[in-house]
MMTF fields as JSON, N, C-alpha, C and O atoms, coordinates in Angstrom:
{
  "mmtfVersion": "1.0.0",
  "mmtfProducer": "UNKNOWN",
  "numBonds": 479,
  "numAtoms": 480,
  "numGroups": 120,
  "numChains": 1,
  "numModels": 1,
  "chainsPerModel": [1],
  "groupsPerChain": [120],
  "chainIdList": ["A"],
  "bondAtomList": [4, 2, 8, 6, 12, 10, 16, 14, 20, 18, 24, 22, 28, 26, 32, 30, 36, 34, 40, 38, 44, 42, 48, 46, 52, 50, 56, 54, 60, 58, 64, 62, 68, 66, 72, 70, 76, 74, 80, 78, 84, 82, 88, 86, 92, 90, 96, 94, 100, 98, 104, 102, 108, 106, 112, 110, 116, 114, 120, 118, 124, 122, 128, 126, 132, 130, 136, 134, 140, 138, 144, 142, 148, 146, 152, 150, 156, 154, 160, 158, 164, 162, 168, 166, 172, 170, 176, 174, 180, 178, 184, 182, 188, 186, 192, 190, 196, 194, 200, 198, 204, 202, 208, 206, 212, 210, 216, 214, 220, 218, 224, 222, 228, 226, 232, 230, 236, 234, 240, 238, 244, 242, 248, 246, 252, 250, 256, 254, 260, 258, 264, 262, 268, 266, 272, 270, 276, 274, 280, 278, 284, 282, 288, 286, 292, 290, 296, 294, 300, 298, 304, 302, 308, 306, 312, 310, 316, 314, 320, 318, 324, 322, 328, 326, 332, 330, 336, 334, 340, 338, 344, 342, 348, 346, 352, 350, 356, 354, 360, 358, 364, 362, 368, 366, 372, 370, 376, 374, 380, 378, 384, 382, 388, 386, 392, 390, 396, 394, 400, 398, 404, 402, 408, 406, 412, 410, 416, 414, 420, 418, 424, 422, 428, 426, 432, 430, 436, 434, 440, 438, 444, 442, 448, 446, 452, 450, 456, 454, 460, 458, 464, 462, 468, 466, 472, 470, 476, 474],
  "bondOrderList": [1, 1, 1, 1, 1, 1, 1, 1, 1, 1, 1, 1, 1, 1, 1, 1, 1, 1, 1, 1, 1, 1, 1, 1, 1, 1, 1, 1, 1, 1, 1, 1, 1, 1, 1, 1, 1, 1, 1, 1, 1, 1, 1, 1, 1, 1, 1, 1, 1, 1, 1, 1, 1, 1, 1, 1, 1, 1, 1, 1, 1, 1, 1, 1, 1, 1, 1, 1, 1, 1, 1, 1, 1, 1, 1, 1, 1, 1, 1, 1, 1, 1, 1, 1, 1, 1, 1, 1, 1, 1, 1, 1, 1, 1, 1, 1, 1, 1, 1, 1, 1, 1, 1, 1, 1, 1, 1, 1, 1, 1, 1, 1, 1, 1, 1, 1, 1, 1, 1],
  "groupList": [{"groupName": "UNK", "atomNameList": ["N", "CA", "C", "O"], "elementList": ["N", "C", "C", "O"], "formalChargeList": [0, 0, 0, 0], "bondAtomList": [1, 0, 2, 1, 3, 2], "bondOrderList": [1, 1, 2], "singleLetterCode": "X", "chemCompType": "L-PEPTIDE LINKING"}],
  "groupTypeList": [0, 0, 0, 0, 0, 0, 0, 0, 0, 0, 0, 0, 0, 0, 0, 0, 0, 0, 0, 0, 0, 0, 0, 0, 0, 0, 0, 0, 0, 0, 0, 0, 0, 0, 0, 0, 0, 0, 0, 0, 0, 0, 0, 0, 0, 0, 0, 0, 0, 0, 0, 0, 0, 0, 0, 0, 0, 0, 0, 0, 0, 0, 0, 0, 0, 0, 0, 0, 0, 0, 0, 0, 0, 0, 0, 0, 0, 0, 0, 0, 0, 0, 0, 0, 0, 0, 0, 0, 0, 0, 0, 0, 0, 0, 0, 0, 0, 0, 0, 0, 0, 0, 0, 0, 0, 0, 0, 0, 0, 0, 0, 0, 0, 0, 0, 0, 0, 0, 0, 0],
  "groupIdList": [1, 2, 3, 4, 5, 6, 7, 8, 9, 10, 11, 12, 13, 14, 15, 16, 17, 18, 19, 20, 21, 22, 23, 24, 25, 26, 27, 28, 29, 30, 31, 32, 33, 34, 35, 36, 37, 38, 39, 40, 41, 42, 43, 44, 45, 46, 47, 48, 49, 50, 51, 52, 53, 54, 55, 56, 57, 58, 59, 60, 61, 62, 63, 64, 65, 66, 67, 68, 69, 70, 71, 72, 73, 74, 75, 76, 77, 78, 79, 80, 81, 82, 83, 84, 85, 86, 87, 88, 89, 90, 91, 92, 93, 94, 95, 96, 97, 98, 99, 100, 101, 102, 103, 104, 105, 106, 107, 108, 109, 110, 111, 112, 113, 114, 115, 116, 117, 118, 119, 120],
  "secStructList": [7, 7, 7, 7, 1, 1, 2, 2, 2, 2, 2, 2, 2, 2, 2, 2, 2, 2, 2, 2, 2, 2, 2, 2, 2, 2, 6, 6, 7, 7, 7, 6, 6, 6, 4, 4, 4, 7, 3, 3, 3, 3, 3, 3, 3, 3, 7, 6, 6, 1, 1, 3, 3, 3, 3, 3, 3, 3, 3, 1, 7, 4, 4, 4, 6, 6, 2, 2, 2, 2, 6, 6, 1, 6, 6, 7, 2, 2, 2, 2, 2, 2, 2, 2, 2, 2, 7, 7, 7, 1, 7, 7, 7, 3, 3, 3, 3, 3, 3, 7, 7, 6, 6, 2, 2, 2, 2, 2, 2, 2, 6, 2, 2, 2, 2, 6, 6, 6, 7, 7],
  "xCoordList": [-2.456, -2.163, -2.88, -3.994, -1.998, -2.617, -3.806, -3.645, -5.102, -5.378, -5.079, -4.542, -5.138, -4.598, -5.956, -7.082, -5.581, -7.367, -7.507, -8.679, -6.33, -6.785, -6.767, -5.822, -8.25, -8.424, -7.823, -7.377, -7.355, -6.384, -5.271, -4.496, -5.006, -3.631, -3.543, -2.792, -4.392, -4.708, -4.804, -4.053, -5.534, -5.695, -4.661, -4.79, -3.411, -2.615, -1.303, -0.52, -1.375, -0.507, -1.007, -0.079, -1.851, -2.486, -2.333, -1.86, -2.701, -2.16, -0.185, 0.327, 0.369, 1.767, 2.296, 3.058, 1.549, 2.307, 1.895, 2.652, 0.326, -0.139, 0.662, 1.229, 1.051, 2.168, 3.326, 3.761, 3.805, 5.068, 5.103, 6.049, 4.196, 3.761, 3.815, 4.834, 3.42, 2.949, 4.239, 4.607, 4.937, 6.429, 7.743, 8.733, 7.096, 7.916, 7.499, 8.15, 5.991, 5.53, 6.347, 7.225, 5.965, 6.65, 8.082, 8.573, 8.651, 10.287, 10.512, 11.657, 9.44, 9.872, 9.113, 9.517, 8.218, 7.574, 8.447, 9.061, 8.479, 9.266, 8.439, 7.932, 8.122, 7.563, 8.126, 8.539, 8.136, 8.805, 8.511, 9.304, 7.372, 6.707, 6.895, 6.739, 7.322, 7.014, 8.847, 9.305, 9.752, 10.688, 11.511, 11.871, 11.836, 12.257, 11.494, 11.828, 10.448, 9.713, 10.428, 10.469, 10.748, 10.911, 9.428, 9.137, 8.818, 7.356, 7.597, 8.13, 7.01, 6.829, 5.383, 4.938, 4.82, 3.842, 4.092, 4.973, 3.701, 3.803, 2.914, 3.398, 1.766, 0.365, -0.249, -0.14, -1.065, -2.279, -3.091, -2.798, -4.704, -5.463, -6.625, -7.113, -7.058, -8.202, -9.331, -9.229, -10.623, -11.582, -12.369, -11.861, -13.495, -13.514, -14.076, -14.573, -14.389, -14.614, -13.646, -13.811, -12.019, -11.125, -11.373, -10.651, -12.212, -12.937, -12.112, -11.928, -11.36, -10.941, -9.536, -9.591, -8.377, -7.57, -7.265, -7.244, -7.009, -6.475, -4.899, -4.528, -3.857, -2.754, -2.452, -2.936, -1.596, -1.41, 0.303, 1.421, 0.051, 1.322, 2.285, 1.783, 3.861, 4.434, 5.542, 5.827, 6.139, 6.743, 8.219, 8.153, 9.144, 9.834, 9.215, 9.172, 8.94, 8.637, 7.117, 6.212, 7.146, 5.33, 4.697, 3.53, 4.856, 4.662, 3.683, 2.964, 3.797, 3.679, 2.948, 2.746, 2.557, 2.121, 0.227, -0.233, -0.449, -1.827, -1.363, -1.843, -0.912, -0.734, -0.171, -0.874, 0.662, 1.382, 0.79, 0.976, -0.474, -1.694, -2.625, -2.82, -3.099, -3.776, -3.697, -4.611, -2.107, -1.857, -1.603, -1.198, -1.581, -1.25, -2.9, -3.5, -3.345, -5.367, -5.648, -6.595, -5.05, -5.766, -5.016, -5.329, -3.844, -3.18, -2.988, -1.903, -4.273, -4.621, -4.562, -4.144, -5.173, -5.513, -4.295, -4.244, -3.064, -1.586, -1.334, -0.874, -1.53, -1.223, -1.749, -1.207, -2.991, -4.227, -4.02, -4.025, -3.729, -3.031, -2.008, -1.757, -0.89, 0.219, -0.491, -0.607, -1.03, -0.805, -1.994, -2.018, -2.754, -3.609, -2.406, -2.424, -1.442, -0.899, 0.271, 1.051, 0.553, 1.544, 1.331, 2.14, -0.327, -0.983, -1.759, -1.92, -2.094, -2.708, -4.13, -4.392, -4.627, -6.178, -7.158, -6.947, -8.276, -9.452, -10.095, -10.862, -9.807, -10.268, -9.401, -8.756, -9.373, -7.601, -9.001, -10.168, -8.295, -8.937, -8.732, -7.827, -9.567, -9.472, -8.259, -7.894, -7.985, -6.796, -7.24, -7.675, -6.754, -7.689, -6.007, -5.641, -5.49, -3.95, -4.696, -5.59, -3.651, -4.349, -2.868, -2.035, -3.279, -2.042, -2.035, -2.987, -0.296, -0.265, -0.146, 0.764, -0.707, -0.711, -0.318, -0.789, 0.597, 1.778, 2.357, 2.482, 2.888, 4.514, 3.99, 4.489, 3.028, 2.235, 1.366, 1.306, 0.853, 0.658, 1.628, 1.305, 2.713, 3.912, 4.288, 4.314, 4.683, 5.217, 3.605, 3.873, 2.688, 2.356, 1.722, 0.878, 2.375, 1.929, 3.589, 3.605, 4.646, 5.803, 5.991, 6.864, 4.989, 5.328, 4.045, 4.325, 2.965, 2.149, 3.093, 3.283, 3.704, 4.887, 6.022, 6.926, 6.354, 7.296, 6.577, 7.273, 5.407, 4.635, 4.258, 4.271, 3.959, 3.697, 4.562, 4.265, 6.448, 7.076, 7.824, 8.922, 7.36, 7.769, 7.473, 8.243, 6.095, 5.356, 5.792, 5.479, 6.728, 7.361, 7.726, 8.178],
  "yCoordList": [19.669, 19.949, 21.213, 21.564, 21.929, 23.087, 22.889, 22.102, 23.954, 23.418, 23.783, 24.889, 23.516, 23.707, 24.176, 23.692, 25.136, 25.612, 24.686, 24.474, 23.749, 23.066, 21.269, 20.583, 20.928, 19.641, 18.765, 18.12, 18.08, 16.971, 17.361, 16.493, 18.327, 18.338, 17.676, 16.748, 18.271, 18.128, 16.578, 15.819, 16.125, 14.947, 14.026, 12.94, 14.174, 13.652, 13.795, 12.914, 15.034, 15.393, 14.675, 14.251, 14.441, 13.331, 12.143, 11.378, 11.696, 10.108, 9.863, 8.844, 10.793, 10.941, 10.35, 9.538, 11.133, 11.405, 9.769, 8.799, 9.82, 7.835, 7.117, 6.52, 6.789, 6.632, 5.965, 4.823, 7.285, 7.068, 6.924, 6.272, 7.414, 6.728, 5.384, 5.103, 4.402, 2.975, 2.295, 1.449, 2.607, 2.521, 2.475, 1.758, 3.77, 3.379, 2.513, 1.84, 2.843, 1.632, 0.164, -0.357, -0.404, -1.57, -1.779, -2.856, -0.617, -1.248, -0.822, -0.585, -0.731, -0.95, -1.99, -2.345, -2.86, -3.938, -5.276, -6.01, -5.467, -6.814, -7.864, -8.366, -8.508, -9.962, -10.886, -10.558, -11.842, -12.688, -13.375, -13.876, -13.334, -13.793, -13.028, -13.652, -11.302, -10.114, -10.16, -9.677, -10.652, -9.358, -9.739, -8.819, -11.085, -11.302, -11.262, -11.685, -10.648, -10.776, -9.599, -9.794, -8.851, -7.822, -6.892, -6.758, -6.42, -6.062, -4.74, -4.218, -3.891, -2.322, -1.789, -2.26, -0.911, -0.216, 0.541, 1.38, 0.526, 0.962, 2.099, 2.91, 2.12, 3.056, 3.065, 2.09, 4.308, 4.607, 4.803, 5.176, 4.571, 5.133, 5.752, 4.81, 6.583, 7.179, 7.3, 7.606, 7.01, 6.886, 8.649, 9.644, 8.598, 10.408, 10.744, 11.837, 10.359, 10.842, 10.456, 10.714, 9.543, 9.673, 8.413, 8.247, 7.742, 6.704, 5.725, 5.037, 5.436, 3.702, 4.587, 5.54, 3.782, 3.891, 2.477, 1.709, 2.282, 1.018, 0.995, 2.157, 0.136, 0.364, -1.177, -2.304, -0.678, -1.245, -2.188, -1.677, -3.226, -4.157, -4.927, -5.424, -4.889, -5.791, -6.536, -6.201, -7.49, -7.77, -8.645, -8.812, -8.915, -9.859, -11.523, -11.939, -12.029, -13.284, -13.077, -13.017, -12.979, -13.084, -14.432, -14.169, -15.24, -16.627, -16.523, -17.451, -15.634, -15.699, -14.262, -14.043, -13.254, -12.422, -12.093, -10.961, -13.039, -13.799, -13.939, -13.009, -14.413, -14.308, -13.255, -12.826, -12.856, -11.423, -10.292, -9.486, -10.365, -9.304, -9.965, -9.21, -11.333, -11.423, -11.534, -11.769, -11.295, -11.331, -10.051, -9.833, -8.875, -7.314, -7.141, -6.142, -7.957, -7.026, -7.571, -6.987, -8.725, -9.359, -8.379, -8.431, -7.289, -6.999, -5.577, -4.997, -5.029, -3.674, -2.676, -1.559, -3.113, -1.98, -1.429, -0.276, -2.52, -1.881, -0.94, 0.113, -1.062, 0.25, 1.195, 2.299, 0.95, 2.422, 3.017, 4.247, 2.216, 2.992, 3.52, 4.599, 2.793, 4.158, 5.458, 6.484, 5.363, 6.39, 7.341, 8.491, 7.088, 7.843, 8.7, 9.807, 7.441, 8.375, 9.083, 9.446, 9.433, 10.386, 11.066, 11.947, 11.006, 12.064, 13.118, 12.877, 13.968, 14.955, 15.249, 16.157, 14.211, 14.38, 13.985, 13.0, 14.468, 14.57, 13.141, 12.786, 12.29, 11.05, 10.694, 11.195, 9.092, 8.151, 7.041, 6.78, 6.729, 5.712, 4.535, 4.323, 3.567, 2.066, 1.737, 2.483, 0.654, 0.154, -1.468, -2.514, -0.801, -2.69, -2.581, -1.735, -3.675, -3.837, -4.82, -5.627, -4.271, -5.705, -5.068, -4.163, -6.311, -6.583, -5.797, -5.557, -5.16, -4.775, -5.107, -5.921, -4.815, -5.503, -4.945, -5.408, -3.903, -3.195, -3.849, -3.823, -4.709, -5.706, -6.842, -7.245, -7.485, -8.833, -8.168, -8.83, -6.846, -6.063, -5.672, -5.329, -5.584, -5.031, -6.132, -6.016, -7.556, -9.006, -9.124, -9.952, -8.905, -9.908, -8.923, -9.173, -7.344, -6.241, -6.945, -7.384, -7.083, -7.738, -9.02, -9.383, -9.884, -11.081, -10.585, -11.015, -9.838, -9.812, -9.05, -9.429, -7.991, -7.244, -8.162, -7.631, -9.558, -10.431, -11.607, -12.188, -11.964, -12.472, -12.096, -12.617, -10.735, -10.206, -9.586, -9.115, -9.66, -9.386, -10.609, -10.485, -12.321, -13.268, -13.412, -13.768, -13.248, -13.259, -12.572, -12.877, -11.397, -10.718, -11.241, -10.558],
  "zCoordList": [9.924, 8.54, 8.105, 8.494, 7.138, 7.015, 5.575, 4.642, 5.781, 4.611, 2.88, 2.944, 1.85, 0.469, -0.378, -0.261, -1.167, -1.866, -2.755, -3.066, -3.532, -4.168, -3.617, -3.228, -3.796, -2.934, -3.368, -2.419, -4.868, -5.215, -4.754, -4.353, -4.705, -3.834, -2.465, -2.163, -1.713, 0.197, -0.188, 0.426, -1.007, -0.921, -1.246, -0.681, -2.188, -2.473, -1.282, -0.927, -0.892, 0.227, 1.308, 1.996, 1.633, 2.852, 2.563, 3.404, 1.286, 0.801, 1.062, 1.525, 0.722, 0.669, 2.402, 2.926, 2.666, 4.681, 4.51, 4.473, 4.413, 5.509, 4.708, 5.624, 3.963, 3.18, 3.528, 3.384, 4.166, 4.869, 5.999, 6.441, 6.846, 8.072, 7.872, 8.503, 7.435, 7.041, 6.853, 7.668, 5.849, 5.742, 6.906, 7.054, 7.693, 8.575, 9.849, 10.648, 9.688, 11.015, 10.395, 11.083, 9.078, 8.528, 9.038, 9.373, 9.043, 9.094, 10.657, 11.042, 11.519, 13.199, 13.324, 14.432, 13.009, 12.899, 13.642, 12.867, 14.561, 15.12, 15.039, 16.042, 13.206, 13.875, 12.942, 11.83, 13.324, 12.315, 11.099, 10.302, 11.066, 9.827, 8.901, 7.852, 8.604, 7.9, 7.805, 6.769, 8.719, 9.053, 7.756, 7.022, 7.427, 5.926, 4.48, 3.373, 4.901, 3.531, 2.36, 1.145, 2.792, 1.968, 0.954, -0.234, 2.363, 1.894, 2.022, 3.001, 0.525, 0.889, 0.238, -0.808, 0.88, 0.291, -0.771, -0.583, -1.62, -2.866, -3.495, -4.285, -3.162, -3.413, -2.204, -1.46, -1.806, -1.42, -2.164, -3.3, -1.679, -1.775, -0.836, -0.212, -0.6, 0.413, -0.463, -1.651, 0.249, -0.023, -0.034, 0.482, -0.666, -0.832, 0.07, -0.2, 1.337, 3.063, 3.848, 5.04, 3.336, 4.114, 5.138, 6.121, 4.887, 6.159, 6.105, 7.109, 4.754, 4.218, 3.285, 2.508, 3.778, 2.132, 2.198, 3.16, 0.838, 0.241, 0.402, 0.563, 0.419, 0.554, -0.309, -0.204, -1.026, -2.013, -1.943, -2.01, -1.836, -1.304, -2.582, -3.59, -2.256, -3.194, -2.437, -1.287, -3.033, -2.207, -3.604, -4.822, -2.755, -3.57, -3.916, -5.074, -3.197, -3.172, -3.325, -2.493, -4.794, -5.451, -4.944, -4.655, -4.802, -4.689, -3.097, -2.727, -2.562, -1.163, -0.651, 0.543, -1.793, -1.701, -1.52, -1.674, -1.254, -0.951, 0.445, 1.094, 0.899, 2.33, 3.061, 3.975, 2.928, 3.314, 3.617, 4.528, 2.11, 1.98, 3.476, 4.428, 3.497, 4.584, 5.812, 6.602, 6.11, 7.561, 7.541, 8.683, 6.852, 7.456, 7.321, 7.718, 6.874, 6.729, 7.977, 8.504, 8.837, 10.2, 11.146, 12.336, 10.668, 11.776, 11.087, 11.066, 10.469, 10.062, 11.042, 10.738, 12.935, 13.356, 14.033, 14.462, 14.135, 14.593, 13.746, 14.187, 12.584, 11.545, 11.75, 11.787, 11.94, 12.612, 13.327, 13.283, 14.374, 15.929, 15.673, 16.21, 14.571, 14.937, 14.29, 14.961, 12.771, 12.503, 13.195, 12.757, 13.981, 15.075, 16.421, 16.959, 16.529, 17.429, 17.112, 17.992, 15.241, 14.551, 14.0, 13.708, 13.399, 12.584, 13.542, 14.738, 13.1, 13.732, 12.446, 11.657, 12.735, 11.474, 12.135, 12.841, 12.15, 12.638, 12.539, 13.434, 11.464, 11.377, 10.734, 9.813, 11.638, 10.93, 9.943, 10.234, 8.977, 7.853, 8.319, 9.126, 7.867, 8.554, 7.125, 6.216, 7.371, 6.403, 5.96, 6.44, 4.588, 3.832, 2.656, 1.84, 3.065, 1.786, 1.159, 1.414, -0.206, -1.169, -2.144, -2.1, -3.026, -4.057, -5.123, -5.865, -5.23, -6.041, -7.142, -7.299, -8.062, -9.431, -10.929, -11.968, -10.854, -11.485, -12.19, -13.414, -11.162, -12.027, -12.565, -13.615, -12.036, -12.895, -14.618, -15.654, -14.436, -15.656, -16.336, -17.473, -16.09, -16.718, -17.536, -18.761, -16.756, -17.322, -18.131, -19.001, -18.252, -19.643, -20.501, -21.363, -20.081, -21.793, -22.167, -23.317, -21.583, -22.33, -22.728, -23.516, -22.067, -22.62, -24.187, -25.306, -24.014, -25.732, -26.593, -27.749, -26.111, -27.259, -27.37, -28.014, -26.907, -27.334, -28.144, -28.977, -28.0, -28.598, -30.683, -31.798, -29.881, -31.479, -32.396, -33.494, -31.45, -32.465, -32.551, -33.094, -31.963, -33.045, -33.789, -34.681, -34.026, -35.273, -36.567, -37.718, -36.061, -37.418, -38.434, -39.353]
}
């Protein structure tokens, strides 16, 4: 990667790629526990030495999304390895997923703005 003078950029442009790296490791993924879930990464994050990103998980079937998160964190370092052997970066980040929590914030700022305009 080439480098950028401005660092939120490099840094966002590096979050972008592992990203999609991750994405597509997911959808060559042959296992069966995952292959109907309908799971996508949604966010990165990298840590500010690049050591750790967070990867941020959703899925259709909320109900089941506590587990989903803990069987890709037991089977983190398949993710590592690919993107070690697609990236070309001096140091690959360990990988910790956890839940995204977007759409569960979304449903109850709408369920309080349905709340406070029964009250009208």
């Amino acid at each position: 990667m080439r480098k950028s003078s401005n660092p939120k950029f490099a840094k966002a442009k590096k979050e972008a790629i592992i990203l999609k790296y991750l994405n597509d490791q997911l959808m060559k993924l042959n296992d069966s526990y995952i292959d109907g879930a309908k799971i996508s990464f949604t966010d990165l994050k990298l840590s500010v030495d690049n050591s750790y990103c967070d990867v941020y998980v959703d899925t259709w079937d909320r109900s089941l999304i506590d587990d989903y998160v803990d069987y890709l964190n037991k089977h983190a370092g398949t993710f590592r390895t690919y993107l070690a052997k697609n990236m070309s970066a001096y140091k690959v980040p360990h990988i910790r997923f956890k839940i995204d929590a977007v759409v569960d914030n979304v449903i109850k700022i709408n369920n309080i703005f349905n709340e406070i305009n029964k009250k009208k």
